[in-house]
XYZ file of C-alpha atoms in Angstrom:
76
model
C -5.863 -5.970 -24.203
C -4.149 -7.089 -21.096
C -5.739 -7.830 -17.489
C -5.160 -8.461 -14.497
C -6.672 -11.566 -12.502
C -9.299 -10.950 -9.514
C -6.378 -11.558 -6.792
C -3.854 -9.010 -8.347
C -6.511 -6.408 -8.912
C -7.218 -6.802 -5.440
C -3.473 -6.276 -4.303
C -3.601 -3.293 -6.593
C -6.765 -1.663 -5.468
C -4.427 -1.692 -1.893
C -2.559 0.973 -3.047
C -6.033 3.136 -4.208
C -8.777 2.388 -1.877
C -9.323 3.059 1.797
C -9.650 -0.410 4.430
C -12.771 0.382 4.596
C -13.500 0.358 0.528
C -11.147 -2.505 0.282
C -12.747 -4.658 2.811
C -15.668 -4.292 0.317
C -13.850 -5.559 -2.536
C -12.447 -8.345 -0.622
C -16.311 -9.197 0.543
C -17.231 -8.866 -2.946
C -14.564 -11.251 -4.271
C -15.055 -14.101 -1.074
C -18.852 -14.041 -0.501
C -21.212 -16.698 -1.272
C -24.820 -17.679 -0.147
C -26.790 -20.422 -0.521
C -30.712 -18.976 -0.986
C -33.616 -20.919 -1.491
C -34.199 -18.765 -4.433
C -32.505 -18.490 -7.703
C -28.517 -19.944 -8.417
C -26.738 -19.639 -5.349
C -23.617 -16.991 -5.626
C -20.233 -18.875 -5.388
C -17.153 -17.294 -4.448
C -14.751 -16.014 -7.254
C -11.924 -17.043 -4.881
C -12.677 -19.131 -1.691
C -11.354 -17.180 1.582
C -8.768 -19.924 2.357
C -7.578 -19.353 -1.170
C -7.621 -15.293 -0.984
C -5.791 -15.884 2.350
C -2.964 -18.268 0.760
C -2.287 -16.091 -1.917
C -2.076 -13.114 0.209
C 0.705 -14.667 2.933
C 2.550 -16.188 -0.172
C 3.254 -12.681 -2.143
C 5.423 -10.147 -1.493
C 6.923 -7.281 -2.309
C 3.996 -5.894 -4.362
C 2.806 -2.533 -3.729
C -0.700 -3.335 -2.289
C -0.043 -6.512 -0.411
C -0.039 -5.012 3.269
C -3.066 -3.111 2.800
C -4.884 -6.664 1.447
C -3.449 -8.650 4.532
C -5.096 -5.979 6.702
C -8.296 -6.494 5.059
C -7.967 -10.580 4.846
C -6.975 -10.470 8.759
C -10.534 -8.727 8.893
C -12.600 -11.690 7.848
C -14.732 -12.790 10.935
C -14.486 -16.725 11.504
C -17.567 -18.636 10.946
């Protein structure tokens, strides 16, 4: 069964989802936390890694929407 990477799936979602839903997908990919209970949540792809992939990718449908979703990440 063919599968795609998390990054490629995120870009592909850029052709299907409204920007607010794409931002929610992005948050799911990059979210992390260090709770006092349970296992910490680690990002599937760190923000910097996702940003780098988006910046260095072109000619794929959905990349413009993916770039917009990345640009909406608030700095910490």
